[in-house]
PDB file of C-alpha atoms in Angstrom:
ATOM      1  CA  UNK A   1      -5.658   1.936 -22.714  1.00  0.00           C
ATOM      2  CA  UNK A   2      -6.671  -1.668 -22.439  1.00  0.00           C
ATOM      3  CA  UNK A   3      -4.923  -5.004 -22.272  1.00  0.00           C
ATOM      4  CA  UNK A   4      -5.700  -7.786 -24.722  1.00  0.00           C
ATOM      5  CA  UNK A   5      -7.601  -9.568 -21.926  1.00  0.00           C
ATOM      6  CA  UNK A   6      -9.799  -6.513 -21.339  1.00  0.00           C
ATOM      7  CA  UNK A   7     -10.411  -6.228 -25.088  1.00  0.00           C
ATOM      8  CA  UNK A   8     -11.379  -9.911 -25.257  1.00  0.00           C
ATOM      9  CA  UNK A   9     -13.972  -9.328 -22.531  1.00  0.00           C
ATOM     10  CA  UNK A  10     -15.324  -6.276 -24.337  1.00  0.00           C
ATOM     11  CA  UNK A  11     -15.250  -7.516 -27.955  1.00  0.00           C
ATOM     12  CA  UNK A  12     -15.481 -11.290 -27.525  1.00  0.00           C
ATOM     13  CA  UNK A  13     -12.623 -12.587 -29.675  1.00  0.00           C
ATOM     14  CA  UNK A  14      -9.364 -11.725 -31.428  1.00  0.00           C
ATOM     15  CA  UNK A  15     -11.296 -11.571 -34.696  1.00  0.00           C
ATOM     16  CA  UNK A  16     -13.475  -8.710 -33.426  1.00  0.00           C
ATOM     17  CA  UNK A  17     -10.463  -6.973 -31.872  1.00  0.00           C
ATOM     18  CA  UNK A  18      -8.676  -7.130 -35.236  1.00  0.00           C
ATOM     19  CA  UNK A  19     -11.838  -5.872 -36.935  1.00  0.00           C
ATOM     20  CA  UNK A  20     -11.925  -2.847 -34.595  1.00  0.00           C
ATOM     21  CA  UNK A  21      -8.242  -2.218 -35.368  1.00  0.00           C
ATOM     22  CA  UNK A  22      -8.905  -2.472 -39.127  1.00  0.00           C
ATOM     23  CA  UNK A  23     -11.788   0.011 -38.825  1.00  0.00           C
ATOM     24  CA  UNK A  24      -9.589   2.484 -36.936  1.00  0.00           C
ATOM     25  CA  UNK A  25     -11.731   2.353 -33.796  1.00  0.00           C
ATOM     26  CA  UNK A  26      -8.990   0.646 -31.797  1.00  0.00           C
ATOM     27  CA  UNK A  27      -5.209   0.972 -32.086  1.00  0.00           C
ATOM     28  CA  UNK A  28      -2.489  -1.487 -31.121  1.00  0.00           C
ATOM     29  CA  UNK A  29      -0.009   0.736 -29.246  1.00  0.00           C
ATOM     30  CA  UNK A  30       2.282  -2.035 -27.936  1.00  0.00           C
ATOM     31  CA  UNK A  31       2.326  -5.796 -27.712  1.00  0.00           C
ATOM     32  CA  UNK A  32      -0.907  -6.770 -25.969  1.00  0.00           C
ATOM     33  CA  UNK A  33      -1.946  -3.148 -25.315  1.00  0.00           C
ATOM     34  CA  UNK A  34      -4.661  -1.306 -27.206  1.00  0.00           C
ATOM     35  CA  UNK A  35      -5.996   2.218 -27.117  1.00  0.00           C
ATOM     36  CA  UNK A  36      -8.980   4.052 -28.548  1.00  0.00           C
ATOM     37  CA  UNK A  37      -6.612   6.931 -29.325  1.00  0.00           C
ATOM     38  CA  UNK A  38      -4.115   6.583 -32.137  1.00  0.00           C
ATOM     39  CA  UNK A  39      -1.274   8.315 -30.317  1.00  0.00           C
ATOM     40  CA  UNK A  40      -0.349   7.435 -26.744  1.00  0.00           C
ATOM     41  CA  UNK A  41       2.664   9.183 -25.165  1.00  0.00           C
ATOM     42  CA  UNK A  42       5.483   6.739 -24.492  1.00  0.00           C
ATOM     43  CA  UNK A  43       5.654   7.629 -20.796  1.00  0.00           C
ATOM     44  CA  UNK A  44       1.937   6.920 -20.386  1.00  0.00           C
ATOM     45  CA  UNK A  45       2.337   3.604 -22.210  1.00  0.00           C
ATOM     46  CA  UNK A  46       5.282   2.555 -20.023  1.00  0.00           C
ATOM     47  CA  UNK A  47       3.493   3.584 -16.838  1.00  0.00           C
ATOM     48  CA  UNK A  48       0.472   1.521 -17.911  1.00  0.00           C
ATOM     49  CA  UNK A  49       2.553  -1.445 -19.076  1.00  0.00           C
ATOM     50  CA  UNK A  50       4.523  -1.601 -15.806  1.00  0.00           C
ATOM     51  CA  UNK A  51       1.947  -0.690 -13.119  1.00  0.00           C
ATOM     52  CA  UNK A  52       4.205  -1.730 -10.221  1.00  0.00           C
ATOM     53  CA  UNK A  53       7.059   0.521 -11.378  1.00  0.00           C
ATOM     54  CA  UNK A  54       7.325   4.173 -10.399  1.00  0.00           C
ATOM     55  CA  UNK A  55       8.876   6.902 -12.551  1.00  0.00           C
ATOM     56  CA  UNK A  56      11.945   8.381 -10.886  1.00  0.00           C
ATOM     57  CA  UNK A  57      15.280  10.181 -11.358  1.00  0.00           C
ATOM     58  CA  UNK A  58      15.984  11.820 -14.763  1.00  0.00           C
ATOM     59  CA  UNK A  59      12.471  11.208 -16.065  1.00  0.00           C
ATOM     60  CA  UNK A  60      10.798  12.590 -12.932  1.00  0.00           C
ATOM     61  CA  UNK A  61      13.120  15.613 -12.803  1.00  0.00           C
ATOM     62  CA  UNK A  62      12.187  16.372 -16.406  1.00  0.00           C
ATOM     63  CA  UNK A  63       8.446  15.917 -15.814  1.00  0.00           C
ATOM     64  CA  UNK A  64       8.553  18.226 -12.783  1.00  0.00           C
ATOM     65  CA  UNK A  65      10.423  20.850 -14.802  1.00  0.00           C
ATOM     66  CA  UNK A  66      13.636  20.776 -12.759  1.00  0.00           C
ATOM     67  CA  UNK A  67      15.648  20.231 -15.934  1.00  0.00           C
ATOM     68  CA  UNK A  68      15.042  20.727 -19.630  1.00  0.00           C
ATOM     69  CA  UNK A  69      17.280  17.780 -20.507  1.00  0.00           C
ATOM     70  CA  UNK A  70      15.019  15.166 -22.134  1.00  0.00           C
ATOM     71  CA  UNK A  71      15.982  11.687 -20.893  1.00  0.00           C
ATOM     72  CA  UNK A  72      16.819   8.982 -23.453  1.00  0.00           C
ATOM     73  CA  UNK A  73      15.033   6.281 -21.449  1.00  0.00           C
ATOM     74  CA  UNK A  74      12.334   6.225 -18.797  1.00  0.00           C
ATOM     75  CA  UNK A  75      13.866   5.568 -15.370  1.00  0.00           C
ATOM     76  CA  UNK A  76      11.571   3.456 -13.210  1.00  0.00           C
ATOM     77  CA  UNK A  77      11.921   1.975  -9.727  1.00  0.00           C
ATOM     78  CA  UNK A  78      10.619  -1.428  -8.746  1.00  0.00           C
ATOM     79  CA  UNK A  79      10.923  -3.504  -5.608  1.00  0.00           C
ATOM     80  CA  UNK A  80      14.085  -5.597  -5.318  1.00  0.00           C
ATOM     81  CA  UNK A  81      12.207  -8.850  -5.783  1.00  0.00           C
ATOM     82  CA  UNK A  82      10.609  -7.721  -9.052  1.00  0.00           C
ATOM     83  CA  UNK A  83      11.466  -9.372 -12.333  1.00  0.00           C
ATOM     84  CA  UNK A  84      13.873  -7.420 -14.530  1.00  0.00           C
ATOM     85  CA  UNK A  85      12.183  -5.218 -17.124  1.00  0.00           C
ATOM     86  CA  UNK A  86      13.590  -6.195 -20.509  1.00  0.00           C
ATOM     87  CA  UNK A  87      12.386  -3.116 -22.355  1.00  0.00           C
ATOM     88  CA  UNK A  88      15.119  -0.994 -23.932  1.00  0.00           C
ATOM     89  CA  UNK A  89      12.974   2.112 -23.302  1.00  0.00           C
ATOM     90  CA  UNK A  90      13.226   1.567 -19.526  1.00  0.00           C
ATOM     91  CA  UNK A  91      16.118   1.899 -17.098  1.00  0.00           C
ATOM     92  CA  UNK A  92      15.173  -0.072 -13.998  1.00  0.00           C
ATOM     93  CA  UNK A  93      16.325   0.709 -10.453  1.00  0.00           C
ATOM     94  CA  UNK A  94      15.654  -1.805  -7.689  1.00  0.00           C
ATOM     95  CA  UNK A  95      14.527  -0.505  -4.290  1.00  0.00           C
ATOM     96  CA  UNK A  96      13.637  -2.173  -0.969  1.00  0.00           C
ATOM     97  CA  UNK A  97       9.849  -2.555  -0.924  1.00  0.00           C
ATOM     98  CA  UNK A  98       9.482  -0.532   2.299  1.00  0.00           C
ATOM     99  CA  UNK A  99      10.951   2.517   0.505  1.00  0.00           C
ATOM    100  CA  UNK A 100       9.101   2.007  -2.764  1.00  0.00           C
ATOM    101  CA  UNK A 101       5.716   3.191  -1.483  1.00  0.00           C
ATOM    102  CA  UNK A 102       7.030   6.374   0.156  1.00  0.00           C
ATOM    103  CA  UNK A 103       6.143   9.411  -1.894  1.00  0.00           C
ATOM    104  CA  UNK A 104       4.312   7.499  -4.606  1.00  0.00           C
ATOM    105  CA  UNK A 105       1.791   9.723  -6.313  1.00  0.00           C
ATOM    106  CA  UNK A 106      -0.094  10.089  -9.567  1.00  0.00           C
ATOM    107  CA  UNK A 107       0.646  12.827 -12.081  1.00  0.00           C
ATOM    108  CA  UNK A 108      -1.533  13.690 -15.045  1.00  0.00           C
ATOM    109  CA  UNK A 109       0.515  13.805 -18.238  1.00  0.00           C
ATOM    110  CA  UNK A 110      -1.183  14.618 -21.543  1.00  0.00           C
ATOM    111  CA  UNK A 111      -4.474  13.171 -20.292  1.00  0.00           C
ATOM    112  CA  UNK A 112      -2.958   9.992 -18.804  1.00  0.00           C
ATOM    113  CA  UNK A 113      -2.072   9.095 -15.215  1.00  0.00           C
ATOM    114  CA  UNK A 114       1.565   8.313 -14.445  1.00  0.00           C
ATOM    115  CA  UNK A 115       2.902   6.650 -11.294  1.00  0.00           C
ATOM    116  CA  UNK A 116       5.701   8.931 -10.078  1.00  0.00           C
ATOM    117  CA  UNK A 117       7.387   9.957  -6.833  1.00  0.00           C
ATOM    118  CA  UNK A 118       6.376  13.334  -5.410  1.00  0.00           C
ATOM    119  CA  UNK A 119       8.747  16.321  -5.525  1.00  0.00           C
ATOM    120  CA  UNK A 120       9.806  15.881  -1.897  1.00  0.00           C
ATOM    121  CA  UNK A 121      10.840  12.262  -2.440  1.00  0.00           C
ATOM    122  CA  UNK A 122      12.672  13.246  -5.621  1.00  0.00           C
ATOM    123  CA  UNK A 123      14.718  15.761  -3.600  1.00  0.00           C
ATOM    124  CA  UNK A 124      15.832  12.874  -1.367  1.00  0.00           C
ATOM    125  CA  UNK A 125      16.677  10.780  -4.443  1.00  0.00           C
ATOM    126  CA  UNK A 126      18.675  13.695  -5.882  1.00  0.00           C
ATOM    127  CA  UNK A 127      20.763  13.898  -2.713  1.00  0.00           C
ATOM    128  CA  UNK A 128      21.155  10.114  -2.456  1.00  0.00           C
ATOM    129  CA  UNK A 129      22.422   9.742  -6.024  1.00  0.00           C
ATOM    130  CA  UNK A 130      24.470  12.969  -6.023  1.00  0.00           C
ATOM    131  CA  UNK A 131      27.775  11.192  -6.689  1.00  0.00           C
ATOM    132  CA  UNK A 132      26.326   9.315  -9.681  1.00  0.00           C
ATOM    133  CA  UNK A 133      25.013  12.430 -11.429  1.00  0.00           C
ATOM    134  CA  UNK A 134      27.020  14.864 -13.568  1.00  0.00           C
ATOM    135  CA  UNK A 135      27.956  17.868 -11.409  1.00  0.00           C
ATOM    136  CA  UNK A 136      26.306  20.531 -13.619  1.00  0.00           C
ATOM    137  CA  UNK A 137      23.122  18.450 -13.902  1.00  0.00           C
ATOM    138  CA  UNK A 138      22.988  18.069 -10.106  1.00  0.00           C
ATOM    139  CA  UNK A 139      23.537  21.812  -9.568  1.00  0.00           C
ATOM    140  CA  UNK A 140      20.833  22.721 -12.119  1.00  0.00           C
ATOM    141  CA  UNK A 141      18.233  20.548 -10.405  1.00  0.00           C
ATOM    142  CA  UNK A 142      19.312  21.636  -6.917  1.00  0.00           C
ATOM    143  CA  UNK A 143      19.023  25.296  -7.953  1.00  0.00           C
ATOM    144  CA  UNK A 144      15.492  24.693  -9.208  1.00  0.00           C
ATOM    145  CA  UNK A 145      14.610  22.963  -5.922  1.00  0.00           C
ATOM    146  CA  UNK A 146      15.879  25.981  -3.971  1.00  0.00           C
ATOM    147  CA  UNK A 147      13.526  28.230  -5.952  1.00  0.00           C
ATOM    148  CA  UNK A 148      10.447  26.212  -4.951  1.00  0.00           C
ATOM    149  CA  UNK A 149      11.537  25.386  -1.397  1.00  0.00           C
ATOM    150  CA  UNK A 150       8.662  27.325   0.257  1.00  0.00           C
ATOM    151  CA  UNK A 151       6.168  25.199  -1.720  1.00  0.00           C
ATOM    152  CA  UNK A 152       7.601  21.886  -0.473  1.00  0.00           C
ATOM    153  CA  UNK A 153       6.388  19.977   2.570  1.00  0.00           C
ATOM    154  CA  UNK A 154       9.382  19.946   4.957  1.00  0.00           C
ATOM    155  CA  UNK A 155       7.738  17.327   7.187  1.00  0.00           C
ATOM    156  CA  UNK A 156       7.593  14.904   4.255  1.00  0.00           C
ATOM    157  CA  UNK A 157      11.208  15.651   3.353  1.00  0.00           C
ATOM    158  CA  UNK A 158      12.308  14.938   6.929  1.00  0.00           C
ATOM    159  CA  UNK A 159      10.340  11.671   7.080  1.00  0.00           C
ATOM    160  CA  UNK A 160      11.693  10.479   3.734  1.00  0.00           C
ATOM    161  CA  UNK A 161      15.255  11.419   4.699  1.00  0.00           C
ATOM    162  CA  UNK A 162      15.027   9.486   7.973  1.00  0.00           C
ATOM    163  CA  UNK A 163      13.728   6.374   6.208  1.00  0.00           C
ATOM    164  CA  UNK A 164      16.451   5.946   3.576  1.00  0.00           C
ATOM    165  CA  UNK A 165      19.760   4.133   4.095  1.00  0.00           C
ATOM    166  CA  UNK A 166      22.617   6.422   5.227  1.00  0.00           C
ATOM    167  CA  UNK A 167      20.038   8.908   6.473  1.00  0.00           C
ATOM    168  CA  UNK A 168      22.640  10.901   8.448  1.00  0.00           C
ATOM    169  CA  UNK A 169      24.543  11.689   5.261  1.00  0.00           C
ATOM    170  CA  UNK A 170      21.319  12.603   3.416  1.00  0.00           C
ATOM    171  CA  UNK A 171      20.163  14.901   6.234  1.00  0.00           C
ATOM    172  CA  UNK A 172      23.596  16.570   6.429  1.00  0.00           C
ATOM    173  CA  UNK A 173      23.593  17.194   2.666  1.00  0.00           C
ATOM    174  CA  UNK A 174      20.064  18.619   2.840  1.00  0.00           C
ATOM    175  CA  UNK A 175      21.109  21.024   5.599  1.00  0.00           C
ATOM    176  CA  UNK A 176      24.304  22.208   3.887  1.00  0.00           C
ATOM    177  CA  UNK A 177      23.201  22.349   0.247  1.00  0.00           C
ATOM    178  CA  UNK A 178      19.434  22.833   0.180  1.00  0.00           C
ATOM    179  CA  UNK A 179      18.325  24.830   3.242  1.00  0.00           C
TER     180      UNK A 179
END
């Protein structure tokens, strides 16, 4: 994918960009975003369009295979000071910037890189937002986490748990419900 600015550098003008689009060599996939492939997955487009946002919660649980419930919107976290995302395809969660970088990783999805939190950080987010999630949904995801527990890095989980607000409650929930 490329921005309009990158296309202007490559092709020289809007006229030549439009000519490439007309010839089917370039595709306009969103406002100001072009691709050499006709179809770009929506998650890849959103991750590219909002490079400072990280995929989290329902969307991340789905991508990691912890649930088969397809989310209606892409849930993304940004730092608190970030401008609101006015895209109806995105549900934005604001996070203190010191927590935003913890557990950030890249996942390949249908040939595109997505910015997403790792599985260990998503376990912490699951516990933190437990009261805001439907009970059966929470239990489904928690059960899937229990199945892969030996594959997870417990040191990372401990560090993430100690860094979040109300860490005592998070650690207690991890001990009683996960381990």
